[in-house]
Amino acid sequence: MLNKKSPILGLIFLIFGLALPLQAAEKVFTVGVVPQFEARKLHAIWRPILDKLEVATGYRFNLRGSPTIPEFEREFVTGKFDFAYMNPYHLVVANEKAGYIPLVRDHGRKLFGVLVVKKGGGINNPSQLDGKTLAFPAPNALGASLQMRQELTDIFKVNINPIYVKTHDSVYLNVLIDKVAAGGGVQKTLNQQKKQYRDHLEVIHETQKVAPHPLAALSSIPKEVREKVRDALLALGQTEEGKTLLAKIPMIQIGPAELSDYEPLKKMGLERFYVAP
């Protein structure tokens, strides 16, 4: 009796034995991206990169959008994303709260904030801003807000009244129409302003330069998976097509990232200004 059933049992074991690797190969990983652009633009930037990763690694990647930066912050602190592209201080918080580990970052540039005033307005040094109202895009924007407020407090010893106007464009506009005495931004967004706007703005301070946004992974993701994704991204950055795709992030010169790259941020006392989601 047993011998008659053994071929069936063997077939069952064979089916289940094949199914397990198949399920592992079809594992879908969620990828979160800080919503620094509107959703359609983010999808247009990241989907082609994830498609390349799927071919190179054999894994599947689901791009998961967050409608706002605070929502993105609420999700990464609870480990909702398997992989996430975030700002440098987000990485510090995400590592402490959920164990995210940086995989790659841009080695071709550094991130820093710029403090702008209206040209000819009589303010040419941050020490003149004590008691003034300043505009920032959001409380947790790293260079434009967190670092800028930290340096105004610790280096220039000024107390300011911050207002948050959601976008860098709004920061510059508020400065130009004299609604605020100064505003925090970054060089890239300042360069993107219309020439007639830039001509009437002046940078009076730049923050300390730090390592830029990393793509990070949860530490619970198997090491071999993390390394396979990292290596595939590094290889992508060696091709002309890959360089073009990554530059849209922007990640001009992709290279490996380490936790130690972001250690300087822990010494700045930025938690005094960080607004928990």
Coordinates of N, CA and C in Angstrom, one line a residue, residues 38-123:
E38 N 6.6 66.1 -7.2 CA 5.2 65.6 -7.2 C 5.3 64.1 -7.7
A39 N 4.2 63.4 -7.4 CA 4.1 62.0 -7.6 C 4.5 61.5 -9.0
R40 N 4.0 62.1 -10.0 CA 4.2 61.7 -11.4 C 5.7 61.8 -11.7
K41 N 6.3 62.9 -11.3 CA 7.7 63.1 -11.6 C 8.6 62.1 -10.9
L42 N 8.2 61.8 -9.6 CA 9.0 60.8 -8.8 C 8.9 59.4 -9.5
H43 N 7.7 59.1 -10.0 CA 7.5 57.8 -10.7 C 8.3 57.7 -12.0
A44 N 8.3 58.9 -12.7 CA 9.1 58.9 -14.0 C 10.6 58.8 -13.7
I45 N 11.0 59.3 -12.6 CA 12.5 59.2 -12.3 C 12.9 57.8 -11.8
W46 N 12.0 57.2 -10.9 CA 12.4 56.0 -10.2 C 12.0 54.7 -10.8
R47 N 10.9 54.7 -11.6 CA 10.4 53.4 -12.2 C 11.4 52.8 -13.1
P48 N 12.0 53.6 -14.0 CA 13.0 53.1 -14.9 C 14.3 52.5 -14.2
I49 N 14.6 53.1 -13.1 CA 15.8 52.6 -12.3 C 15.4 51.3 -11.6
L50 N 14.2 51.2 -11.1 CA 13.8 50.0 -10.5 C 13.6 48.9 -11.5
D51 N 13.2 49.2 -12.7 CA 13.0 48.2 -13.7 C 14.4 47.6 -14.0
K52 N 15.4 48.4 -14.1 CA 16.8 47.9 -14.3 C 17.2 47.0 -13.2
L53 N 16.9 47.4 -11.9 CA 17.2 46.6 -10.8 C 16.6 45.2 -10.8
E54 N 15.3 45.2 -11.3 CA 14.6 43.9 -11.3 C 15.3 43.0 -12.3
V55 N 15.8 43.5 -13.4 CA 16.5 42.7 -14.4 C 17.8 42.2 -13.8
A56 N 18.5 43.1 -13.1 CA 19.8 42.7 -12.6 C 19.8 41.8 -11.4
T57 N 18.8 41.9 -10.6 CA 18.8 41.2 -9.3 C 17.8 40.0 -9.3
G58 N 16.8 40.0 -10.1 CA 15.8 39.0 -10.1 C 14.7 39.3 -9.1
Y59 N 14.8 40.3 -8.3 CA 13.8 40.7 -7.3 C 12.8 41.7 -8.0
R60 N 11.6 41.9 -7.4 CA 10.6 42.8 -7.8 C 10.6 44.0 -6.8
F61 N 10.4 45.2 -7.3 CA 10.4 46.4 -6.5 C 9.1 47.2 -6.7
N62 N 8.4 47.5 -5.7 CA 7.1 48.2 -5.7 C 7.4 49.6 -5.2
L63 N 7.3 50.6 -6.1 CA 7.5 52.0 -5.7 C 6.3 52.5 -4.9
R64 N 6.5 52.9 -3.7 CA 5.4 53.3 -2.8 C 5.5 54.8 -2.5
G65 N 4.5 55.5 -3.0 CA 4.6 57.0 -2.8 C 3.9 57.4 -1.5
S66 N 4.6 58.5 -0.9 CA 4.0 59.1 0.3 C 3.5 60.5 -0.2
P67 N 2.3 60.9 0.2 CA 1.8 62.2 -0.3 C 2.5 63.4 0.2
T68 N 3.1 63.3 1.4 CA 3.8 64.4 2.0 C 5.1 63.9 2.7
I69 N 6.0 64.8 3.0 CA 7.2 64.5 3.7 C 6.9 64.0 5.1
P70 N 6.0 64.6 5.9 CA 5.6 64.1 7.2 C 5.1 62.7 7.2
E71 N 4.3 62.4 6.1 CA 3.8 61.0 6.0 C 4.9 60.0 5.7
F72 N 5.8 60.4 4.8 CA 7.0 59.6 4.6 C 7.8 59.4 5.8
E73 N 7.9 60.4 6.7 CA 8.7 60.3 7.9 C 7.9 59.3 8.9
R74 N 6.6 59.4 8.9 CA 5.9 58.5 9.8 C 6.0 57.0 9.3
E75 N 6.2 56.8 8.0 CA 6.3 55.5 7.5 C 7.7 54.9 7.7
F76 N 8.7 55.7 7.5 CA 10.1 55.1 7.7 C 10.4 54.8 9.1
V77 N 9.9 55.6 10.1 CA 10.2 55.4 11.5 C 9.7 54.1 12.0
T78 N 8.6 53.6 11.3 CA 8.0 52.3 11.7 C 8.5 51.2 10.7
G79 N 9.4 51.5 9.9 CA 10.0 50.4 9.0 C 9.0 49.9 7.9
K80 N 8.2 50.8 7.4 CA 7.2 50.4 6.4 C 7.9 50.1 5.0
F81 N 9.0 50.7 4.7 CA 9.7 50.5 3.5 C 10.8 49.5 3.6
D82 N 11.0 48.6 2.6 CA 12.2 47.7 2.6 C 13.4 48.5 2.3
F83 N 13.3 49.4 1.3 CA 14.3 50.3 0.8 C 13.8 51.7 0.8
A84 N 14.6 52.7 1.1 CA 14.1 54.1 1.1 C 15.2 55.1 0.7
Y85 N 14.8 56.0 -0.1 CA 15.7 57.1 -0.5 C 15.3 58.3 0.4
M86 N 16.2 58.8 1.2 CA 15.8 59.8 2.2 C 16.9 60.9 2.4
N87 N 16.6 62.0 3.1 CA 17.6 63.0 3.3 C 18.6 62.5 4.4
P88 N 19.7 63.1 4.5 CA 20.8 62.6 5.4 C 20.3 62.5 6.9
Y89 N 19.6 63.5 7.4 CA 19.1 63.4 8.8 C 18.0 62.4 8.9
H90 N 17.2 62.2 7.9 CA 16.2 61.1 7.9 C 16.9 59.8 8.2
L91 N 18.1 59.6 7.5 CA 18.9 58.4 7.7 C 19.3 58.2 9.2
V92 N 19.7 59.3 9.8 CA 20.1 59.2 11.2 C 18.9 58.8 12.1
V93 N 17.8 59.4 11.8 CA 16.5 59.0 12.6 C 16.1 57.6 12.2
A94 N 16.1 57.3 10.9 CA 15.6 56.0 10.5 C 16.5 54.9 11.0
N95 N 17.8 55.1 11.1 CA 18.7 54.1 11.7 C 18.4 53.9 13.1
E96 N 18.2 54.9 13.9 CA 17.9 54.8 15.3 C 16.6 54.2 15.6
K97 N 15.6 54.5 14.8 CA 14.2 54.1 15.1 C 13.9 52.7 14.5
A98 N 14.4 52.5 13.3 CA 14.0 51.2 12.5 C 15.1 50.4 12.0
G99 N 16.4 50.9 12.2 CA 17.5 50.1 11.8 C 17.9 50.2 10.3
Y100 N 17.5 51.3 9.6 CA 17.9 51.4 8.2 C 19.4 51.5 8.1
I101 N 20.0 50.9 7.0 CA 21.4 51.0 6.7 C 21.6 51.6 5.4
P102 N 22.5 52.6 5.2 CA 22.7 53.2 3.9 C 23.5 52.3 3.0
L103 N 23.0 52.3 1.7 CA 23.7 51.4 0.7 C 24.5 52.2 -0.3
V104 N 23.9 53.2 -0.9 CA 24.6 54.0 -1.9 C 24.3 55.5 -1.7
R105 N 25.1 56.4 -2.2 CA 24.9 57.8 -2.2 C 25.6 58.5 -3.3
D106 N 25.4 59.7 -3.5 CA 26.2 60.5 -4.5 C 27.5 60.9 -3.9
H107 N 28.6 60.5 -4.7 CA 29.9 60.9 -4.3 C 30.4 62.2 -5.0
G108 N 29.6 62.7 -5.9 CA 30.0 63.8 -6.7 C 29.6 65.2 -6.2
R109 N 28.9 65.2 -5.1 CA 28.5 66.5 -4.5 C 28.3 66.4 -3.0
K110 N 28.2 67.5 -2.4 CA 27.8 67.6 -0.9 C 26.5 68.4 -0.8
L111 N 25.8 68.2 0.3 CA 24.6 68.9 0.5 C 24.8 70.0 1.5
F112 N 24.3 71.2 1.2 CA 24.5 72.4 2.2 C 23.3 73.3 1.9
G113 N 23.0 74.1 3.0 CA 22.0 75.1 2.9 C 22.5 76.5 2.6
V114 N 21.7 77.3 2.0 CA 22.0 78.7 1.8 C 21.0 79.6 2.4
L115 N 21.5 80.7 3.0 CA 20.6 81.7 3.6 C 20.6 82.9 2.7
V116 N 19.4 83.3 2.2 CA 19.3 84.4 1.3 C 18.6 85.6 1.8
V117 N 18.9 86.7 1.4 CA 18.3 88.0 1.7 C 18.0 88.8 0.4
K118 N 17.2 89.8 0.5 CA 17.0 90.6 -0.6 C 18.1 91.6 -0.8
K119 N 18.6 91.7 -2.0 CA 19.8 92.6 -2.3 C 19.4 94.0 -2.0
G120 N 20.3 94.7 -1.3 CA 20.1 96.1 -1.0 C 19.2 96.4 0.1
G121 N 18.8 95.3 0.9 CA 17.9 95.4 2.0 C 18.5 95.8 3.3
G122 N 19.9 95.9 3.3 CA 20.6 96.4 4.5 C 21.0 95.2 5.4
I123 N 20.7 94.0 5.1 CA 21.2 92.8 5.9 C 22.3 92.1 5.1

